[in-house]
């Protein structure tokens, strides 16, 4: 670990496929990284891509104990690598959004009195009334969504309160399903955590609160008053307010590190914990999003984020409380078929090689001779659709494309969708627009070139990491203890040399894509429900 300064700030990220940690020093340099990959490192849980897909293809869950075991392993690896726990001033973290954990009565006592001689997984294995946590990929709660919308007067009315119409993966609807299908378990549940506040609870040694930004992804919180909305709570399940606990700001200092972590690993007793938040809000913090920027995260899910000052929620996309400025908001669009689809098609067409994938992009012309494809291997969120669709230049449906056509149709289709839906939210590219690309696929310049051409804007990446969520939570760890009362988030973390220009748009493609966006929009309307 190379750092001259003595203070360290930790960010943890419990995402779909891995648990990761980043340590920054007080110059904001990344000085340590470690991760646990669920499929590879914890095969005993039988996950594929970090999750368990059920036979109905709608339910998607993760054994809660996997996440606890992953945390044990991450800490063990950090210790083995000589990580200097005693230098950590504060820590925060982030988690995949919407997923939920159901703690059994009396679990908090256990959390407070953990034995430092034993692992967390040994001690917490009987703490969950529901063994399998529903996660963001789940789309099994359409019935519960209808009930929730009806309880407040419709989809737009729900969006006016919570920032989103009812979505299957949003936690309120998942909680309602658990209450209806498993009322005994619900009864025995003392606290419901989000994935983020769950990981925070493991660090804090007690139930950690849910923050405003991640709380915005539940269909239960009023995004304007930042309080639980009683009508929504009551429409989902009884006694929910008590089970959810309090809501706090995303940079709130929530307490000190648990005695367990301090004794077992050597964190200082004074180490502060700052509220954990969702992975998308944390990414916004990690890229230091400005009002004129568009952030596109290319991960297991692809997401698109914008800064909003005066949100007017609609039934398309989501409005969340902004994690770095509580008086502001962020718009989020989530595309479920992101990296996993890119990888599946790469494996099928390009013998699992990114080089071959890029070669195909180079071999095919921008605009793909009018061919358009949509690849919704899993039920898509934006738009609500499933299946694979290929159209030729005359909008006639086809069964197959050539290899090069297929690769270009995939990448163009994914970015055309992003532009169509960003414009539907009212976003327009200006001279000032920067696209900030993050997530695993942002390493791939050939993919970024298509993004840049379709949006007619330069694409920037962040120096040093593609994991802006984890970095953002390390920033929030620092901000929560030293920044917020004196200076704004950007004053502390915005540095122009943080960004690297990755690609510039090719002006010759502008007309091609302006026309194609219009066609894509109509074709997408045809295939979605
Ligand atoms: C956002 O609404 C999502 O559902 C996903 O981006 C998850 O947060 C992925 F972790």
Short mmCIF file of C-alpha atoms and ligand atoms in Angstrom, two decimals:
data_model
loop_
_atom_site.label_atom_id
_atom_site.label_comp_id
_atom_site.label_asym_id
_atom_site.label_seq_id
_atom_site.Cartn_x
_atom_site.Cartn_y
_atom_site.Cartn_z
CA UNK A 1 0.00 0.00 0.00
CA UNK A 2 1.66 3.16 -1.20
CA UNK A 3 0.57 6.38 0.43
CA UNK A 4 2.49 9.07 2.25
CA UNK A 5 -0.49 10.45 4.14
CA UNK A 6 -1.64 8.57 7.20
CA UNK A 7 -5.43 8.81 6.84
CA UNK A 8 -7.44 6.36 4.78
CA UNK A 9 -11.10 6.43 3.76
CA UNK A 10 -12.81 3.21 2.69
CA UNK A 11 -15.58 2.60 0.19
CA UNK A 12 -17.29 -0.80 -0.01
CA UNK A 13 -19.47 -1.89 -2.93
CA UNK A 14 -21.81 -4.86 -2.65
CA UNK A 15 -22.84 -5.12 -6.28
CA UNK A 16 -24.50 -7.86 -8.31
CA UNK A 17 -21.43 -9.95 -9.10
CA UNK A 18 -18.86 -8.94 -6.51
CA UNK A 19 -18.01 -7.24 -3.22
CA UNK A 20 -15.28 -4.68 -3.64
CA UNK A 21 -13.32 -2.28 -1.47
CA UNK A 22 -11.35 0.84 -2.42
CA UNK A 23 -9.22 2.88 -0.01
CA UNK A 24 -8.33 6.48 -0.81
CA UNK A 25 -5.89 8.70 1.05
CA UNK A 26 -6.46 12.36 1.82
CA UNK A 27 -5.11 13.34 -1.61
CA UNK A 28 -8.02 11.30 -3.02
CA UNK A 29 -5.62 8.80 -4.59
CA UNK A 30 -6.71 5.17 -4.72
CA UNK A 31 -4.14 3.29 -2.64
CA UNK A 32 -5.76 -0.11 -2.16
CA UNK A 33 -8.33 -2.31 -3.93
CA UNK A 34 -9.57 -5.84 -3.26
CA UNK A 35 -12.62 -7.85 -4.28
CA UNK A 36 -14.53 -11.09 -3.90
CA UNK A 37 -16.23 -12.45 -7.02
CA UNK A 38 -19.29 -14.42 -5.96
CA UNK A 39 -19.44 -17.13 -8.66
CA UNK A 40 -15.69 -17.80 -8.56
CA UNK A 41 -14.84 -17.31 -4.89
CA UNK A 42 -18.00 -18.65 -3.25
CA UNK A 43 -19.12 -21.54 -5.50
CA UNK A 44 -20.93 -23.19 -2.57
CA UNK A 45 -23.82 -20.72 -3.12
CA UNK A 46 -24.34 -21.86 -6.73
CA UNK A 47 -24.90 -18.40 -8.18
CA UNK A 48 -24.62 -17.55 -11.84
CA UNK A 49 -23.51 -13.96 -12.45
CA UNK A 50 -23.94 -13.43 -8.71
CA UNK A 51 -27.63 -14.34 -8.60
CA UNK A 52 -30.09 -17.25 -8.53
CA UNK A 53 -32.68 -17.13 -11.31
CA UNK A 54 -35.76 -19.17 -10.46
CA UNK A 55 -37.56 -21.47 -12.90
CA UNK A 56 -40.34 -18.97 -13.61
CA UNK A 57 -37.65 -16.59 -14.98
CA UNK A 58 -39.30 -13.79 -13.03
CA UNK A 59 -37.98 -14.36 -9.50
CA UNK A 60 -34.33 -13.51 -8.96
CA UNK A 61 -32.77 -13.78 -5.50
CA UNK A 62 -29.46 -14.08 -3.67
CA UNK A 63 -28.87 -16.11 -0.49
CA UNK A 64 -28.40 -13.36 2.12
CA UNK A 65 -25.68 -15.45 3.76
CA UNK A 66 -23.60 -15.23 0.57
CA UNK A 67 -23.20 -11.50 1.16
CA UNK A 68 -22.15 -12.06 4.80
CA UNK A 69 -19.67 -14.76 3.77
CA UNK A 70 -18.29 -12.48 1.06
CA UNK A 71 -17.67 -9.77 3.66
CA UNK A 72 -15.78 -12.24 5.89
CA UNK A 73 -13.64 -13.25 2.91
CA UNK A 74 -12.98 -9.69 1.79
CA UNK A 75 -11.76 -8.69 5.26
CA UNK A 76 -9.61 -11.83 5.45
CA UNK A 77 -8.01 -11.00 2.09
CA UNK A 78 -7.38 -7.42 3.17
CA UNK A 79 -5.65 -8.68 6.30
CA UNK A 80 -3.55 -11.17 4.33
CA UNK A 81 -2.45 -8.41 1.96
CA UNK A 82 -1.27 -6.30 4.89
CA UNK A 83 -3.99 -3.66 4.67
CA UNK A 84 -3.42 -1.13 7.45
CA UNK A 85 -6.84 -1.12 9.11
CA UNK A 86 -5.56 1.17 11.87
CA UNK A 87 -5.27 4.06 9.37
CA UNK A 88 -8.97 4.08 8.43
CA UNK A 89 -10.59 7.32 9.56
CA UNK A 90 -14.03 6.60 8.14
CA UNK A 91 -15.85 4.22 5.87
CA UNK A 92 -18.99 4.19 3.79
CA UNK A 93 -20.39 1.93 1.13
CA UNK A 94 -22.88 1.17 -1.53
CA UNK A 95 -25.03 -1.71 -2.68
CA UNK A 96 -27.07 -2.87 -5.65
CA UNK A 97 -30.33 -0.96 -5.35
CA UNK A 98 -33.80 -2.25 -4.39
CA UNK A 99 -32.72 -5.64 -2.91
CA UNK A 100 -33.87 -6.36 0.64
CA UNK A 101 -32.83 -8.28 3.76
CA UNK A 102 -35.25 -9.52 6.44
CA UNK A 103 -33.77 -9.62 9.96
CA UNK A 104 -35.28 -11.92 12.58
CA UNK A 105 -36.38 -10.43 15.94
CA UNK A 106 -33.49 -10.05 18.38
CA UNK A 107 -30.87 -9.93 15.61
CA UNK A 108 -29.74 -6.48 16.60
CA UNK A 109 -28.67 -7.79 20.00
CA UNK A 110 -26.52 -10.32 18.24
CA UNK A 111 -25.03 -7.69 15.93
CA UNK A 112 -24.06 -5.65 18.96
CA UNK A 113 -22.43 -8.56 20.77
CA UNK A 114 -20.53 -10.39 18.04
CA UNK A 115 -17.64 -12.57 19.17
CA UNK A 116 -14.39 -11.38 17.50
CA UNK A 117 -13.04 -14.95 17.58
CA UNK A 118 -15.71 -16.15 15.13
CA UNK A 119 -16.69 -15.25 11.57
CA UNK A 120 -19.76 -13.13 10.81
CA UNK A 121 -21.32 -15.91 8.74
CA UNK A 122 -21.07 -18.40 11.62
CA UNK A 123 -22.76 -15.97 13.97
CA UNK A 124 -25.40 -14.47 11.67
CA UNK A 125 -26.48 -17.60 9.78
CA UNK A 126 -29.80 -17.89 11.63
CA UNK A 127 -30.63 -14.19 11.61
CA UNK A 128 -32.74 -13.96 8.49
CA UNK A 129 -36.44 -14.87 8.31
CA UNK A 130 -36.19 -14.98 4.51
CA UNK A 131 -33.07 -16.86 3.36
CA UNK A 132 -33.12 -15.55 -0.20
CA UNK A 133 -33.09 -11.81 -0.68
CA UNK A 134 -35.08 -10.54 -3.66
CA UNK A 135 -32.90 -8.30 -5.83
CA UNK A 136 -33.20 -5.67 -8.56
CA UNK A 137 -33.41 -8.25 -11.38
CA UNK A 138 -36.65 -9.67 -9.99
CA UNK A 139 -39.77 -8.90 -12.04
CA UNK A 140 -42.32 -11.07 -10.25
CA UNK A 141 -44.45 -8.43 -8.49
CA UNK A 142 -46.70 -7.03 -11.22
CA UNK A 143 -49.80 -7.76 -9.09
CA UNK A 144 -48.38 -5.90 -6.09
CA UNK A 145 -47.44 -2.96 -8.33
CA UNK A 146 -51.06 -2.64 -9.51
CA UNK A 147 -52.35 -2.63 -5.94
CA UNK A 148 -49.86 0.02 -4.86
CA UNK A 149 -50.68 2.32 -7.78
CA UNK A 150 -54.43 1.92 -7.17
CA UNK A 151 -53.99 2.83 -3.50
CA UNK A 152 -52.79 6.34 -4.39
CA UNK A 153 -54.85 6.98 -7.52
CA UNK A 154 -52.71 5.60 -10.34
CA UNK A 155 -49.21 5.37 -11.75
CA UNK A 156 -48.66 9.13 -12.20
CA UNK A 157 -49.98 9.83 -8.69
CA UNK A 158 -47.48 7.35 -7.26
CA UNK A 159 -44.68 8.93 -9.32
CA UNK A 160 -45.68 12.38 -8.01
CA UNK A 161 -45.03 11.13 -4.47
CA UNK A 162 -42.23 8.59 -4.72
CA UNK A 163 -40.46 9.70 -7.93
CA UNK A 164 -41.41 6.54 -9.86
CA UNK A 165 -44.51 4.65 -10.92
CA UNK A 166 -44.61 1.16 -9.39
CA UNK A 167 -41.75 -1.02 -10.62
CA UNK A 168 -41.52 -4.75 -10.01
CA UNK A 169 -38.02 -4.53 -8.52
CA UNK A 170 -38.78 -1.62 -6.17
CA UNK A 171 -38.59 -2.74 -2.58
CA UNK A 172 -42.14 -1.86 -1.45
CA UNK A 173 -43.60 -4.27 -4.00
CA UNK A 174 -41.12 -6.98 -3.02
CA UNK A 175 -42.00 -6.52 0.65
CA UNK A 176 -45.73 -6.75 -0.20
CA UNK A 177 -45.10 -10.06 -1.98
CA UNK A 178 -43.20 -11.49 0.98
CA UNK A 179 -45.95 -10.39 3.37
CA UNK A 180 -48.63 -12.02 1.16
CA UNK A 181 -46.76 -15.26 0.42
CA UNK A 182 -45.01 -15.73 3.72
CA UNK A 183 -46.92 -13.83 6.44
CA UNK A 184 -45.28 -15.82 9.27
CA UNK A 185 -41.82 -14.82 8.15
CA UNK A 186 -42.95 -11.22 7.80
CA UNK A 187 -44.36 -11.32 11.32
CA UNK A 188 -41.07 -12.55 12.76
CA UNK A 189 -39.13 -9.87 10.91
CA UNK A 190 -37.92 -7.04 13.11
CA UNK A 191 -36.07 -4.92 10.52
CA UNK A 192 -35.94 -4.72 6.74
CA UNK A 193 -32.67 -3.43 5.29
CA UNK A 194 -31.73 -2.48 1.74
CA UNK A 195 -28.54 -4.12 0.45
CA UNK A 196 -26.69 -0.88 1.23
CA UNK A 197 -28.01 -0.44 4.77
CA UNK A 198 -27.51 -4.18 5.35
CA UNK A 199 -23.79 -3.92 4.64
CA UNK A 200 -23.69 -0.77 6.75
CA UNK A 201 -25.29 -2.75 9.60
CA UNK A 202 -22.47 -5.33 9.41
CA UNK A 203 -19.93 -2.52 9.80
CA UNK A 204 -21.81 -0.62 12.46
CA UNK A 205 -22.82 -3.61 14.59
CA UNK A 206 -26.48 -2.63 14.78
CA UNK A 207 -29.26 -1.75 12.37
CA UNK A 208 -28.08 1.05 10.10
CA UNK A 209 -30.59 3.54 8.66
CA UNK A 210 -31.66 3.74 5.01
CA UNK A 211 -30.46 6.89 3.22
CA UNK A 212 -32.67 9.23 1.15
CA UNK A 213 -31.16 8.31 -2.23
CA UNK A 214 -31.43 4.54 -1.93
CA UNK A 215 -34.76 5.02 -0.11
CA UNK A 216 -36.03 6.68 -3.30
CA UNK A 217 -35.91 3.27 -5.02
CA UNK A 218 -38.58 1.66 -2.87
CA UNK A 219 -41.90 3.26 -3.98
CA UNK A 220 -42.36 4.01 -0.27
CA UNK A 221 -40.64 7.34 0.39
CA UNK A 222 -41.94 10.80 -0.43
CA UNK A 223 -38.98 12.25 -2.34
CA UNK A 224 -40.05 15.83 -1.54
CA UNK A 225 -40.56 15.54 2.23
CA UNK A 226 -37.95 12.74 2.54
CA UNK A 227 -40.22 10.80 4.88
CA UNK A 228 -42.02 7.47 4.59
CA UNK A 229 -45.37 7.87 2.83
CA UNK A 230 -47.98 6.20 5.03
CA UNK A 231 -50.48 5.38 2.27
CA UNK A 232 -47.76 3.51 0.39
CA UNK A 233 -46.52 1.69 3.50
CA UNK A 234 -50.05 0.60 4.39
CA UNK A 235 -50.75 -0.58 0.84
CA UNK A 236 -47.71 -2.89 0.99
CA UNK A 237 -47.70 -4.46 4.47
CA UNK A 238 -48.63 -3.79 8.11
CA UNK A 239 -46.25 -2.20 10.67
CA UNK A 240 -43.84 -1.33 7.92
CA UNK A 241 -42.69 1.99 9.36
CA UNK A 242 -41.23 0.30 12.44
CA UNK A 243 -39.58 -2.38 10.34
CA UNK A 244 -37.91 0.16 8.05
CA UNK A 245 -36.50 2.46 10.71
CA UNK A 246 -35.43 6.06 10.14
CA UNK A 247 -34.32 7.74 6.92
CA UNK A 248 -31.12 9.80 6.85
CA UNK A 249 -29.08 11.96 4.53
CA UNK A 250 -26.65 10.05 2.26
CA UNK A 251 -23.67 11.72 3.91
CA UNK A 252 -24.87 11.38 7.50
CA UNK A 253 -22.40 10.18 10.07
CA UNK A 254 -24.25 7.25 11.63
CA UNK A 255 -21.85 6.13 14.34
CA UNK A 256 -18.57 4.35 15.06
CA UNK A 257 -17.28 1.03 13.76
CA UNK A 258 -18.45 -2.12 15.58
CA UNK A 259 -16.42 -3.48 18.46
CA UNK A 260 -16.26 -6.73 16.47
CA UNK A 261 -14.50 -5.21 13.43
CA UNK A 262 -12.21 -3.14 15.57
CA UNK A 263 -11.10 -6.09 17.71
CA UNK A 264 -10.88 -8.69 14.95
CA UNK A 265 -9.17 -6.57 12.26
CA UNK A 266 -7.69 -3.56 14.04
CA UNK A 267 -9.89 -0.71 12.79
CA UNK A 268 -9.46 2.20 15.23
CA UNK A 269 -12.33 2.42 17.72
CA UNK A 270 -12.83 6.00 16.52
CA UNK A 271 -13.42 4.94 12.89
CA UNK A 272 -16.59 6.69 11.70
CA UNK A 273 -19.31 5.17 9.59
CA UNK A 274 -21.14 7.31 7.06
CA UNK A 275 -24.54 6.19 5.71
CA UNK A 276 -24.32 3.70 2.82
CA UNK A 277 -26.27 4.38 -0.38
CA UNK A 278 -27.31 2.70 -3.65
CA UNK A 279 -24.78 1.93 -6.38
CA UNK A 280 -26.20 4.44 -8.86
CA UNK A 281 -26.27 7.38 -6.44
CA UNK A 282 -22.74 6.42 -5.34
CA UNK A 283 -21.63 6.39 -8.99
CA UNK A 284 -22.98 9.90 -9.39
CA UNK A 285 -20.76 10.89 -6.46
CA UNK A 286 -17.77 8.97 -7.87
CA UNK A 287 -17.87 10.79 -11.22
CA UNK A 288 -18.65 14.15 -9.48
CA UNK A 289 -21.56 14.67 -11.85
CA UNK A 290 -22.24 18.29 -12.86
CA UNK A 291 -25.53 19.73 -14.10
CA UNK A 292 -24.52 19.60 -17.76
CA UNK A 293 -23.13 16.04 -17.65
CA UNK A 294 -24.74 12.77 -18.61
CA UNK A 295 -23.37 9.74 -16.75
CA UNK A 296 -23.69 6.35 -18.42
CA UNK A 297 -22.71 3.35 -16.37
CA UNK A 298 -22.02 0.17 -18.33
CA UNK A 299 -22.20 -2.62 -15.78
CA UNK A 300 -24.38 -5.67 -15.09
CA UNK A 301 -27.19 -3.20 -15.65
CA UNK A 302 -26.61 -0.17 -17.84
CA UNK A 303 -27.83 3.03 -16.25
CA UNK A 304 -28.09 6.65 -17.28
CA UNK A 305 -28.00 9.48 -14.76
CA UNK A 306 -28.73 13.19 -14.93
CA UNK A 307 -28.73 16.02 -12.39
CA UNK A 308 -32.17 17.56 -11.68
CA UNK A 309 -33.01 20.68 -9.67
CA UNK A 310 -36.77 20.85 -10.11
CA UNK A 311 -37.98 17.36 -10.89
CA UNK A 312 -41.36 16.62 -12.39
CA UNK A 313 -41.62 12.85 -12.09
CA UNK A 314 -43.39 11.00 -14.89
CA UNK A 315 -44.23 7.35 -15.44
CA UNK A 316 -40.96 6.93 -17.36
CA UNK A 317 -37.70 6.54 -15.45
CA UNK A 318 -37.01 7.42 -11.83
CA UNK A 319 -36.32 10.50 -9.74
CA UNK A 320 -34.12 9.95 -6.69
CA UNK A 321 -32.90 12.36 -4.03
CA UNK A 322 -29.40 13.47 -5.04
CA UNK A 323 -26.76 11.92 -2.74
CA UNK A 324 -24.33 14.86 -2.91
CA UNK A 325 -26.81 17.73 -2.63
CA UNK A 326 -29.90 16.92 -0.64
CA UNK A 327 -31.84 19.85 -2.06
CA UNK A 328 -31.37 18.48 -5.59
CA UNK A 329 -32.42 15.30 -7.39
CA UNK A 330 -31.12 12.86 -9.98
CA UNK A 331 -32.92 11.16 -12.85
CA UNK A 332 -32.14 7.50 -13.41
CA UNK A 333 -32.93 5.16 -16.26
CA UNK A 334 -32.08 1.50 -15.79
CA UNK A 335 -31.55 -0.98 -18.63
CA UNK A 336 -31.46 -4.50 -17.25
CA UNK A 337 -29.81 -6.05 -20.33
CA UNK A 338 -26.33 -4.54 -20.10
CA UNK A 339 -22.99 -6.34 -19.77
CA UNK A 340 -24.40 -9.85 -19.50
CA UNK A 341 -26.01 -9.55 -22.94
CA UNK A 342 -22.85 -8.01 -24.43
CA UNK A 343 -20.87 -10.93 -23.01
CA UNK A 344 -23.36 -13.59 -24.16
CA UNK A 345 -23.34 -12.28 -27.73
CA UNK A 346 -19.56 -11.83 -27.67
CA UNK A 347 -19.23 -15.47 -26.55
CA UNK A 348 -21.62 -16.72 -29.22
CA UNK A 349 -20.27 -14.69 -32.14
CA UNK A 350 -16.66 -13.86 -31.26
CA UNK A 351 -15.31 -16.89 -29.40
CA UNK A 352 -15.40 -14.94 -26.14
CA UNK A 353 -12.91 -12.40 -27.44
CA UNK A 354 -13.31 -8.64 -27.01
CA UNK A 355 -10.67 -8.11 -29.72
CA UNK A 356 -12.84 -9.98 -32.20
CA UNK A 357 -15.90 -8.05 -30.97
CA UNK A 358 -14.10 -4.75 -31.61
CA UNK A 359 -12.94 -5.99 -35.00
CA UNK A 360 -16.59 -6.59 -35.93
CA UNK A 361 -17.47 -3.04 -34.90
CA UNK A 362 -14.68 -1.75 -37.14
CA UNK A 363 -15.82 -3.95 -40.04
CA UNK A 364 -19.40 -2.66 -40.00
CA UNK A 365 -20.42 0.89 -40.94
CA UNK A 366 -22.06 3.34 -38.48
CA UNK A 367 -25.77 2.94 -39.05
CA UNK A 368 -25.30 -0.76 -39.87
CA UNK A 369 -26.83 -0.32 -43.34
CA UNK A 370 -30.16 0.32 -41.64
CA UNK A 371 -30.20 -2.89 -39.59
CA UNK A 372 -31.51 -2.45 -36.05
CA UNK A 373 -31.48 -4.98 -33.19
CA UNK A 374 -32.93 -5.24 -29.67
CA UNK A 375 -31.63 -7.92 -27.33
CA UNK A 376 -33.77 -8.22 -24.21
CA UNK A 377 -32.56 -11.60 -22.91
CA UNK A 378 -34.11 -10.81 -19.51
CA UNK A 379 -37.42 -8.95 -19.17
CA UNK A 380 -36.21 -5.41 -19.81
CA UNK A 381 -37.09 -2.50 -17.54
CA UNK A 382 -36.70 0.30 -20.12
CA UNK A 383 -38.84 -0.56 -22.11
CA UNK A 384 -40.87 -3.35 -20.49
CA UNK A 385 -40.16 -6.03 -23.12
CA UNK A 386 -38.61 -9.45 -23.60
CA UNK A 387 -37.01 -11.26 -26.53
CA UNK A 388 -34.64 -10.62 -29.44
CA UNK A 389 -35.74 -8.47 -32.37
CA UNK A 390 -33.91 -7.80 -35.62
CA UNK A 391 -35.13 -5.45 -38.36
CA UNK A 392 -33.69 -4.59 -41.76
CA UNK A 393 -33.61 -1.16 -43.40
CA UNK A 394 -37.30 -1.51 -44.36
CA UNK A 395 -38.33 -2.38 -40.78
CA UNK A 396 -38.98 -5.97 -41.82
CA UNK A 397 -38.34 -8.48 -39.00
CA UNK A 398 -35.43 -10.87 -39.61
CA UNK A 399 -34.31 -14.07 -37.90
CA UNK A 400 -30.56 -13.54 -38.29
CA UNK A 401 -27.85 -10.98 -38.95
CA UNK A 402 -24.31 -11.68 -40.10
CA UNK A 403 -21.72 -11.69 -37.32
CA UNK A 404 -20.60 -8.08 -37.94
CA UNK A 405 -24.20 -6.87 -38.31
CA UNK A 406 -25.15 -8.63 -35.07
CA UNK A 407 -22.37 -7.00 -33.02
CA UNK A 408 -23.06 -3.53 -34.37
CA UNK A 409 -26.83 -3.96 -33.99
CA UNK A 410 -26.32 -4.92 -30.35
CA UNK A 411 -24.14 -1.94 -29.44
CA UNK A 412 -26.07 0.58 -31.53
CA UNK A 413 -29.40 -0.75 -30.23
CA UNK A 414 -28.28 -0.35 -26.62
CA UNK A 415 -27.17 3.27 -27.14
CA UNK A 416 -30.08 4.27 -29.40
CA UNK A 417 -32.37 3.13 -26.57
CA UNK A 418 -30.44 5.32 -24.12
CA UNK A 419 -30.75 8.38 -26.35
CA UNK A 420 -34.47 7.78 -27.02
CA UNK A 421 -35.26 7.48 -23.32
CA UNK A 422 -32.95 10.33 -22.23
CA UNK A 423 -34.73 12.60 -24.73
CA UNK A 424 -38.09 11.40 -23.43
CA UNK A 425 -36.96 12.70 -20.02
CA UNK A 426 -36.31 16.11 -21.61
CA UNK A 427 -32.53 15.79 -21.99
CA UNK A 428 -30.86 17.47 -24.97
CA UNK A 429 -27.22 17.52 -25.91
CA UNK A 430 -25.62 20.98 -25.90
CA UNK A 431 -22.09 22.21 -26.63
CA UNK A 432 -21.29 21.82 -22.95
CA UNK A 433 -22.45 18.20 -22.62
CA UNK A 434 -19.90 15.67 -21.46
CA UNK A 435 -20.79 12.01 -21.32
CA UNK A 436 -19.07 10.42 -18.33
CA UNK A 437 -18.76 6.70 -18.96
CA UNK A 438 -18.12 4.27 -16.13
CA UNK A 439 -18.58 0.56 -15.34
CA UNK A 440 -16.63 -2.42 -16.73
CA UNK A 441 -17.45 -1.85 -20.42
CA UNK A 442 -16.20 1.75 -20.29
CA UNK A 443 -12.71 0.28 -20.82
CA UNK A 444 -13.68 -0.58 -24.39
CA UNK A 445 -13.01 2.36 -26.73
CA UNK A 446 -14.77 0.78 -29.72
CA UNK A 447 -17.98 0.60 -27.68
CA UNK A 448 -17.48 4.17 -26.42
CA UNK A 449 -17.07 5.43 -30.02
CA UNK A 450 -20.58 4.20 -30.85
CA UNK A 451 -21.89 5.89 -27.70
CA UNK A 452 -20.19 9.16 -28.65
CA UNK A 453 -21.46 9.06 -32.24
CA UNK A 454 -25.05 8.30 -31.26
CA UNK A 455 -25.16 11.15 -28.72
CA UNK A 456 -22.89 13.52 -30.75
CA UNK A 457 -20.90 14.28 -27.62
CA UNK A 458 -17.39 13.63 -26.28
CA UNK A 459 -17.05 10.72 -23.88
CA UNK A 460 -14.83 10.95 -20.81
CA UNK A 461 -13.75 8.23 -18.40
CA UNK A 462 -12.42 8.50 -14.85
CA UNK A 463 -8.69 8.00 -14.30
CA UNK A 464 -7.73 5.00 -12.22
CA UNK A 465 -10.97 3.05 -11.91
CA UNK A 466 -14.07 1.97 -13.78
CA UNK A 467 -15.86 1.41 -10.48
CA UNK A 468 -17.20 4.88 -9.76
CA UNK A 469 -19.73 3.50 -7.25
CA UNK A 470 -17.03 2.18 -4.95
CA UNK A 471 -14.93 5.32 -5.40
CA UNK A 472 -17.99 7.48 -4.77
CA UNK A 473 -18.64 5.77 -1.48
CA UNK A 474 -15.02 6.37 -0.41
CA UNK A 475 -15.62 10.07 -1.23
CA UNK A 476 -18.82 10.02 0.82
CA UNK A 477 -16.89 8.44 3.72
CA UNK A 478 -14.58 11.45 3.67
CA UNK A 479 -17.32 13.99 2.96
CA UNK A 480 -19.51 12.69 5.79
CA UNK A 481 -16.86 13.36 8.40
CA UNK A 482 -14.95 16.40 7.19
CA UNK A 483 -16.63 18.19 4.39
CA UNK A 484 -20.24 18.94 4.38
CA UNK A 485 -20.61 21.70 6.95
CA UNK A 486 -17.89 23.84 5.37
CA UNK A 487 -17.84 23.19 1.63
CA UNK A 488 -19.92 21.59 -1.08
CA UNK A 489 -19.14 18.15 -2.52
CA UNK A 490 -17.73 19.52 -5.79
CA UNK A 491 -15.41 21.92 -3.93
CA UNK A 492 -13.79 18.94 -2.27
CA UNK A 493 -13.79 16.30 -5.00
CA UNK A 494 -14.05 17.94 -8.43
CA UNK A 495 -10.67 17.98 -10.15
CA UNK A 496 -10.38 18.43 -13.89
CA UNK A 497 -7.46 15.99 -14.14
CA UNK A 498 -9.75 13.28 -12.81
CA UNK A 499 -11.22 12.88 -16.32
CA UNK A 500 -9.64 11.46 -19.43
CA UNK A 501 -11.11 12.22 -22.84
CA UNK A 502 -11.77 8.76 -24.31
CA UNK A 503 -13.37 9.49 -27.71
CA UNK A 504 -14.79 12.35 -29.79
CA UNK A 505 -17.88 12.04 -31.98
CA UNK A 506 -17.41 11.49 -35.69
CA UNK A 507 -19.35 14.36 -37.32
CA UNK A 508 -20.09 12.28 -40.42
CA UNK A 509 -22.37 10.00 -38.42
CA UNK A 510 -24.65 12.72 -37.10
CA UNK A 511 -27.40 12.54 -39.74
CA UNK A 512 -27.32 8.76 -39.86
CA UNK A 513 -28.04 8.48 -36.15
CA UNK A 514 -30.55 11.35 -35.95
CA UNK A 515 -32.68 9.43 -38.44
CA UNK A 516 -32.04 6.08 -36.83
CA UNK A 517 -33.13 7.30 -33.39
CA UNK A 518 -36.58 8.08 -34.80
CA UNK A 519 -36.88 4.64 -36.39
CA UNK A 520 -35.61 2.92 -33.25
CA UNK A 521 -38.24 4.69 -31.15
CA UNK A 522 -41.10 3.45 -33.34
CA UNK A 523 -39.74 -0.09 -33.53
CA UNK A 524 -39.26 -0.20 -29.77
CA UNK A 525 -42.87 0.88 -29.25
CA UNK A 526 -43.93 -2.04 -31.46
CA UNK A 527 -42.11 -4.67 -29.40
CA UNK A 528 -42.83 -3.39 -25.88
CA UNK A 529 -45.85 -4.09 -23.74
C1 LIG B 1 -31.23 0.67 -10.67
O1 LIG B 1 -32.55 1.07 -10.51
C2 LIG B 1 -31.09 -0.80 -10.74
O2 LIG B 1 -32.02 -1.54 -10.58
C3 LIG B 1 -29.73 -1.38 -10.99
O3 LIG B 1 -28.89 -0.45 -11.62
C4 LIG B 1 -29.11 -1.87 -9.72
O4 LIG B 1 -28.87 -0.82 -8.84
C5 LIG B 1 -27.83 -2.64 -10.05
F1 LIG B 1 -27.13 -2.89 -9.00
#
